[in-house]
Amino acid sequence: MTHRGHILVVDDEKDIRELIQDILEDEGFQVTTAANGVQARDAWRRGAPDIVFLDVWMPDIDGISLLRQMKEEGLLAHTNVVMISGHGTIETAVEATRLGAWDFLEKPLSLNRLLVATERALKHLRLARRNPHGQQLPGWDIDLIGKSRAMQALRADAERLARYTMPVLVLGERGSGRHQFARAVHNLSPRKDHPLEVLDAQQLNNDPTRWLGSVESKQVRVGELSRLAGGSLIIDDIHLLSPELQNTL
């Protein structure tokens, strides 16, 4: 029997391991499970999985530390890692992303979210294997083509950030390509077919009601940014935005 790919599931909770295993085997994947860090390391080194579902909190070693070890051993080059956690934080997600994690799922696991994350991770692996030398992948603005190590790292960062819905802060001097990078994140994300708006912070400061709407005397005024539902908003010079508006956003 030909499998669609090899997946390693690492979680100290037996019910969750078996649930994910049953779902993914029904989808045609070969699935290996591990209950702790020691088993995970052995299976990872031995089996070269395509995708790893890795629990953040385990009794012997946390998932972030295990991810760091596997990265140091060079075992992430051909594997996409999806972190799973029942009480994850933004800081944990950011650190996992920095180390090379592909996605971050929260417990209780959604069947649809699990399958979507699996299919997207597998699709990305196939693209990467057909594109081993870092040529431009679909979704990139023409200004971001390049083969230098710095540009390849930039592309990798945008691809990782595009998987999340959390806000992204892009820092850089004027003319350094901040807008191109932000647009690339949008174009690589599931939001790519939805609107993208670029606003200067002063536009929001000068007329917040126009953009964000208001509620007065039980009357609701819908702001213009409501049309971006499902899309992306780029705010230029966000450090100039008033603290009140930052909280509102």
Short mmCIF file of C-alpha atoms in Angstrom, two decimals:
data_model
loop_
_atom_site.label_atom_id
_atom_site.label_comp_id
_atom_site.label_asym_id
_atom_site.label_seq_id
_atom_site.Cartn_x
_atom_site.Cartn_y
_atom_site.Cartn_z
CA MET A 1 0.00 0.00 0.00
CA THR A 2 1.29 3.44 -0.93
CA HIS A 3 1.02 6.03 1.84
CA ARG A 4 0.54 9.75 1.28
CA GLY A 5 3.34 10.53 3.71
CA HIS A 6 4.88 9.65 7.08
CA ILE A 7 3.62 11.53 10.15
CA LEU A 8 5.01 11.38 13.69
CA VAL A 9 2.59 12.25 16.52
CA VAL A 10 4.23 13.20 19.84
CA ASP A 11 1.93 13.65 22.86
CA ASP A 12 1.97 12.27 26.39
CA GLU A 13 -1.83 11.86 26.34
CA LYS A 14 -2.70 8.44 24.90
CA ASP A 15 -6.23 9.44 23.86
CA ILE A 16 -4.93 12.36 21.78
CA ARG A 17 -2.18 10.27 20.17
CA GLU A 18 -4.66 7.60 19.16
CA LEU A 19 -7.25 10.12 17.98
CA ILE A 20 -4.79 11.88 15.67
CA GLN A 21 -3.40 8.53 14.51
CA ASP A 22 -6.86 7.17 13.61
CA ILE A 23 -7.83 10.35 11.73
CA LEU A 24 -4.63 10.56 9.72
CA GLU A 25 -4.47 6.84 8.93
CA ASP A 26 -8.02 7.12 7.56
CA GLU A 27 -6.66 9.88 5.30
CA GLY A 28 -4.01 7.53 3.94
CA PHE A 29 -0.95 8.52 6.01
CA GLN A 30 1.56 6.25 7.71
CA VAL A 31 1.53 7.32 11.37
CA THR A 32 4.09 6.70 14.12
CA THR A 33 3.37 7.76 17.71
CA ALA A 34 5.58 8.71 20.66
CA ALA A 35 4.57 9.32 24.27
CA ASN A 36 7.61 11.33 25.40
CA GLY A 37 10.74 13.08 24.24
CA VAL A 38 12.97 9.98 24.28
CA GLN A 39 10.59 8.02 22.05
CA ALA A 40 10.12 11.05 19.82
CA ARG A 41 13.87 11.55 19.29
CA ASP A 42 14.34 7.88 18.41
CA ALA A 43 11.40 7.82 16.00
CA TRP A 44 12.39 11.15 14.44
CA ARG A 45 15.98 10.12 13.80
CA ARG A 46 14.98 6.67 12.57
CA GLY A 47 11.95 7.49 10.43
CA ALA A 48 12.56 10.90 8.77
CA PRO A 49 8.89 11.96 9.04
CA ASP A 50 7.31 14.40 6.61
CA ILE A 51 5.21 16.04 9.33
CA VAL A 52 5.55 16.00 13.13
CA PHE A 53 2.68 16.90 15.46
CA LEU A 54 4.55 17.90 18.63
CA ASP A 55 2.94 18.57 22.02
CA VAL A 56 4.40 21.59 23.82
CA TRP A 57 4.06 20.19 27.34
CA MET A 58 5.44 16.73 28.13
CA PRO A 59 6.80 15.27 31.39
CA ASP A 60 10.42 14.65 30.38
CA ILE A 61 11.12 17.49 27.93
CA ASP A 62 8.98 20.31 26.58
CA GLY A 63 8.21 20.44 22.88
CA ILE A 64 10.08 23.70 22.33
CA SER A 65 13.30 22.20 23.71
CA LEU A 66 12.86 19.08 21.60
CA LEU A 67 12.22 21.22 18.52
CA ARG A 68 15.42 23.15 19.25
CA GLN A 69 17.41 19.91 19.54
CA MET A 70 16.06 18.58 16.26
CA LYS A 71 16.88 21.87 14.56
CA GLU A 72 20.46 21.75 15.87
CA GLU A 73 20.78 18.22 14.45
CA GLY A 74 19.56 19.43 11.05
CA LEU A 75 16.40 17.31 11.16
CA LEU A 76 13.98 20.09 10.17
CA ALA A 77 15.25 20.47 6.61
CA HIS A 78 12.71 18.01 5.19
CA THR A 79 10.13 17.97 7.98
CA ASN A 80 7.30 20.37 8.84
CA VAL A 81 6.50 20.57 12.56
CA VAL A 82 3.03 21.43 13.89
CA MET A 83 3.02 22.33 17.60
CA ILE A 84 -0.04 21.38 19.69
CA SER A 85 -0.92 22.69 23.14
CA GLY A 86 -3.83 22.96 25.54
CA HIS A 87 -2.65 26.25 27.00
CA GLY A 88 -0.27 27.85 24.56
CA THR A 89 0.74 31.50 24.67
CA ILE A 90 1.70 33.96 21.97
CA GLU A 91 5.26 33.86 23.32
CA THR A 92 5.36 30.07 22.91
CA ALA A 93 3.97 30.30 19.37
CA VAL A 94 6.50 32.98 18.43
CA GLU A 95 9.42 30.95 19.82
CA ALA A 96 8.22 27.82 18.03
CA THR A 97 7.93 29.76 14.78
CA ARG A 98 11.42 31.22 15.24
CA LEU A 99 12.80 27.69 15.62
CA GLY A 100 11.09 26.57 12.43
CA ALA A 101 7.67 25.22 13.43
CA TRP A 102 5.19 25.23 10.57
CA ASP A 103 1.93 25.73 12.50
CA PHE A 104 0.46 25.86 16.00
CA LEU A 105 -2.79 24.07 16.98
CA GLU A 106 -4.69 24.51 20.22
CA LYS A 107 -6.44 21.74 22.15
CA PRO A 108 -9.16 20.58 22.03
CA LEU A 109 -8.20 19.74 18.46
CA SER A 110 -10.62 20.55 15.67
CA LEU A 111 -10.89 17.80 13.05
CA ASN A 112 -11.10 20.35 10.25
CA ARG A 113 -8.15 22.38 11.58
CA LEU A 114 -6.06 19.22 11.95
CA LEU A 115 -6.72 18.14 8.37
CA VAL A 116 -6.17 21.64 6.96
CA ALA A 117 -2.84 21.96 8.79
CA THR A 118 -1.78 18.53 7.52
CA GLU A 119 -2.68 19.25 3.89
CA ARG A 120 -0.99 22.65 3.90
CA ALA A 121 2.18 21.30 5.51
CA LEU A 122 2.30 18.46 2.98
CA LYS A 123 1.70 20.84 0.06
CA HIS A 124 4.53 23.10 1.24
CA LEU A 125 6.90 20.14 1.51
CA ARG A 126 6.12 19.08 -2.04
CA LEU A 127 6.72 22.61 -3.32
CA ALA A 128 10.02 22.82 -1.43
CA ARG A 129 11.19 19.49 -2.82
CA ARG A 130 10.40 20.61 -6.35
CA ASN A 131 12.11 23.93 -5.64
CA PRO A 132 15.33 22.97 -3.78
CA HIS A 133 17.40 25.98 -4.86
CA GLY A 134 15.10 28.71 -3.55
CA GLN A 135 13.53 29.98 -6.77
CA GLN A 136 10.52 32.24 -6.43
CA LEU A 137 7.39 30.46 -5.18
CA PRO A 138 3.82 31.55 -6.00
CA GLY A 139 2.60 34.49 -3.93
CA TRP A 140 5.80 36.54 -3.90
CA ASP A 141 5.98 40.10 -5.12
CA ILE A 142 8.50 40.63 -7.92
CA ASP A 143 10.57 42.90 -5.65
CA LEU A 144 11.36 40.00 -3.32
CA ILE A 145 13.11 37.75 -5.83
CA GLY A 146 16.66 36.87 -4.77
CA LYS A 147 18.96 33.94 -4.09
CA SER A 148 21.17 35.36 -1.34
CA ARG A 149 21.09 33.75 2.10
CA ALA A 150 19.47 36.87 3.52
CA MET A 151 16.67 36.79 0.94
CA GLN A 152 16.11 33.07 1.42
CA ALA A 153 15.82 33.66 5.18
CA LEU A 154 13.39 36.51 4.52
CA ARG A 155 11.23 34.27 2.35
CA ALA A 156 11.24 31.56 5.02
CA ASP A 157 10.17 34.10 7.67
CA ALA A 158 7.27 35.34 5.51
CA GLU A 159 6.10 31.80 4.81
CA ARG A 160 6.04 30.98 8.53
CA LEU A 161 4.30 34.22 9.50
CA ALA A 162 1.68 33.76 6.78
CA ARG A 163 0.28 30.72 8.60
CA TYR A 164 -0.80 32.71 11.64
CA THR A 165 -3.60 35.21 12.29
CA MET A 166 -1.72 37.08 15.04
CA PRO A 167 -0.50 40.67 14.38
CA VAL A 168 2.94 40.99 12.80
CA LEU A 169 5.31 43.91 13.49
CA VAL A 170 7.69 44.62 10.58
CA LEU A 171 10.68 46.79 11.52
CA GLY A 172 13.07 48.48 9.12
CA GLU A 173 14.29 51.77 7.75
CA ARG A 174 12.38 53.57 5.02
CA GLY A 175 13.15 52.02 1.67
CA SER A 176 14.15 48.69 3.20
CA GLY A 177 11.14 46.84 1.74
CA ARG A 178 8.78 46.70 4.72
CA HIS A 179 5.67 47.04 2.55
CA GLN A 180 6.86 44.39 0.08
CA PHE A 181 7.48 41.98 2.95
CA ALA A 182 4.05 42.69 4.48
CA ARG A 183 2.37 42.17 1.11
CA ALA A 184 4.26 38.91 0.67
CA VAL A 185 2.95 37.67 4.04
CA HIS A 186 -0.59 38.50 2.87
CA ASN A 187 -0.10 36.87 -0.54
CA LEU A 188 1.25 33.66 1.03
CA SER A 189 -1.54 33.42 3.60
CA PRO A 190 -5.05 31.91 3.40
CA ARG A 191 -6.22 35.56 3.23
CA LYS A 192 -4.63 36.13 -0.19
CA ASP A 193 -7.98 36.19 -2.01
CA HIS A 194 -9.42 38.75 0.44
CA PRO A 195 -8.83 42.53 0.51
CA LEU A 196 -5.54 44.15 1.51
CA GLU A 197 -5.55 47.77 2.75
CA VAL A 198 -2.58 50.03 3.49
CA LEU A 199 -3.19 52.94 5.86
CA ASP A 200 -0.96 55.54 7.46
CA ALA A 201 -1.31 55.76 11.24
CA GLN A 202 -2.21 59.45 10.96
CA GLN A 203 -5.22 58.58 8.80
CA LEU A 204 -6.57 56.53 11.70
CA ASN A 205 -5.65 59.17 14.27
CA ASN A 206 -7.36 61.94 12.30
CA ASP A 207 -10.66 60.15 11.66
CA PRO A 208 -10.98 56.94 13.69
CA THR A 209 -14.76 56.79 13.34
CA ARG A 210 -14.53 56.71 9.56
CA TRP A 211 -12.27 53.67 9.61
CA LEU A 212 -13.29 51.82 12.79
CA GLY A 213 -16.93 52.84 13.20
CA SER A 214 -18.66 53.73 16.46
CA VAL A 215 -21.54 52.87 18.78
CA GLU A 216 -23.53 55.83 20.13
CA SER A 217 -26.99 55.82 21.73
CA LYS A 218 -27.54 52.24 20.54
CA GLN A 219 -26.79 53.31 16.97
CA VAL A 220 -24.00 51.43 15.24
CA ARG A 221 -21.92 53.06 12.53
CA VAL A 222 -19.90 50.57 10.52
CA GLY A 223 -16.35 51.65 9.74
CA GLU A 224 -14.73 51.37 6.33
CA LEU A 225 -12.28 48.73 7.56
CA SER A 226 -15.19 46.30 7.97
CA ARG A 227 -14.82 45.53 4.27
CA LEU A 228 -11.48 43.88 5.09
CA ALA A 229 -13.18 41.00 6.90
CA GLY A 230 -11.00 37.97 6.25
CA GLY A 231 -8.27 40.14 4.72
CA SER A 232 -5.21 42.07 5.93
CA LEU A 233 -4.49 45.60 7.13
CA ILE A 234 -1.03 47.19 6.85
CA ILE A 235 -0.58 50.21 9.13
CA ASP A 236 2.39 52.38 8.24
CA ASP A 237 4.25 54.10 11.11
CA ILE A 238 2.13 52.30 13.70
CA HIS A 239 4.25 53.81 16.49
CA LEU A 240 2.41 57.08 15.79
CA LEU A 241 -0.98 55.49 16.47
CA SER A 242 -2.58 56.63 19.72
CA PRO A 243 -2.61 54.08 22.58
CA GLU A 244 -6.42 54.17 22.59
CA LEU A 245 -6.61 53.18 18.93
CA GLN A 246 -3.96 50.50 19.41
CA ASN A 247 -6.16 48.95 22.10
CA THR A 248 -9.21 49.21 19.85
CA LEU A 249 -7.43 47.42 17.04
#
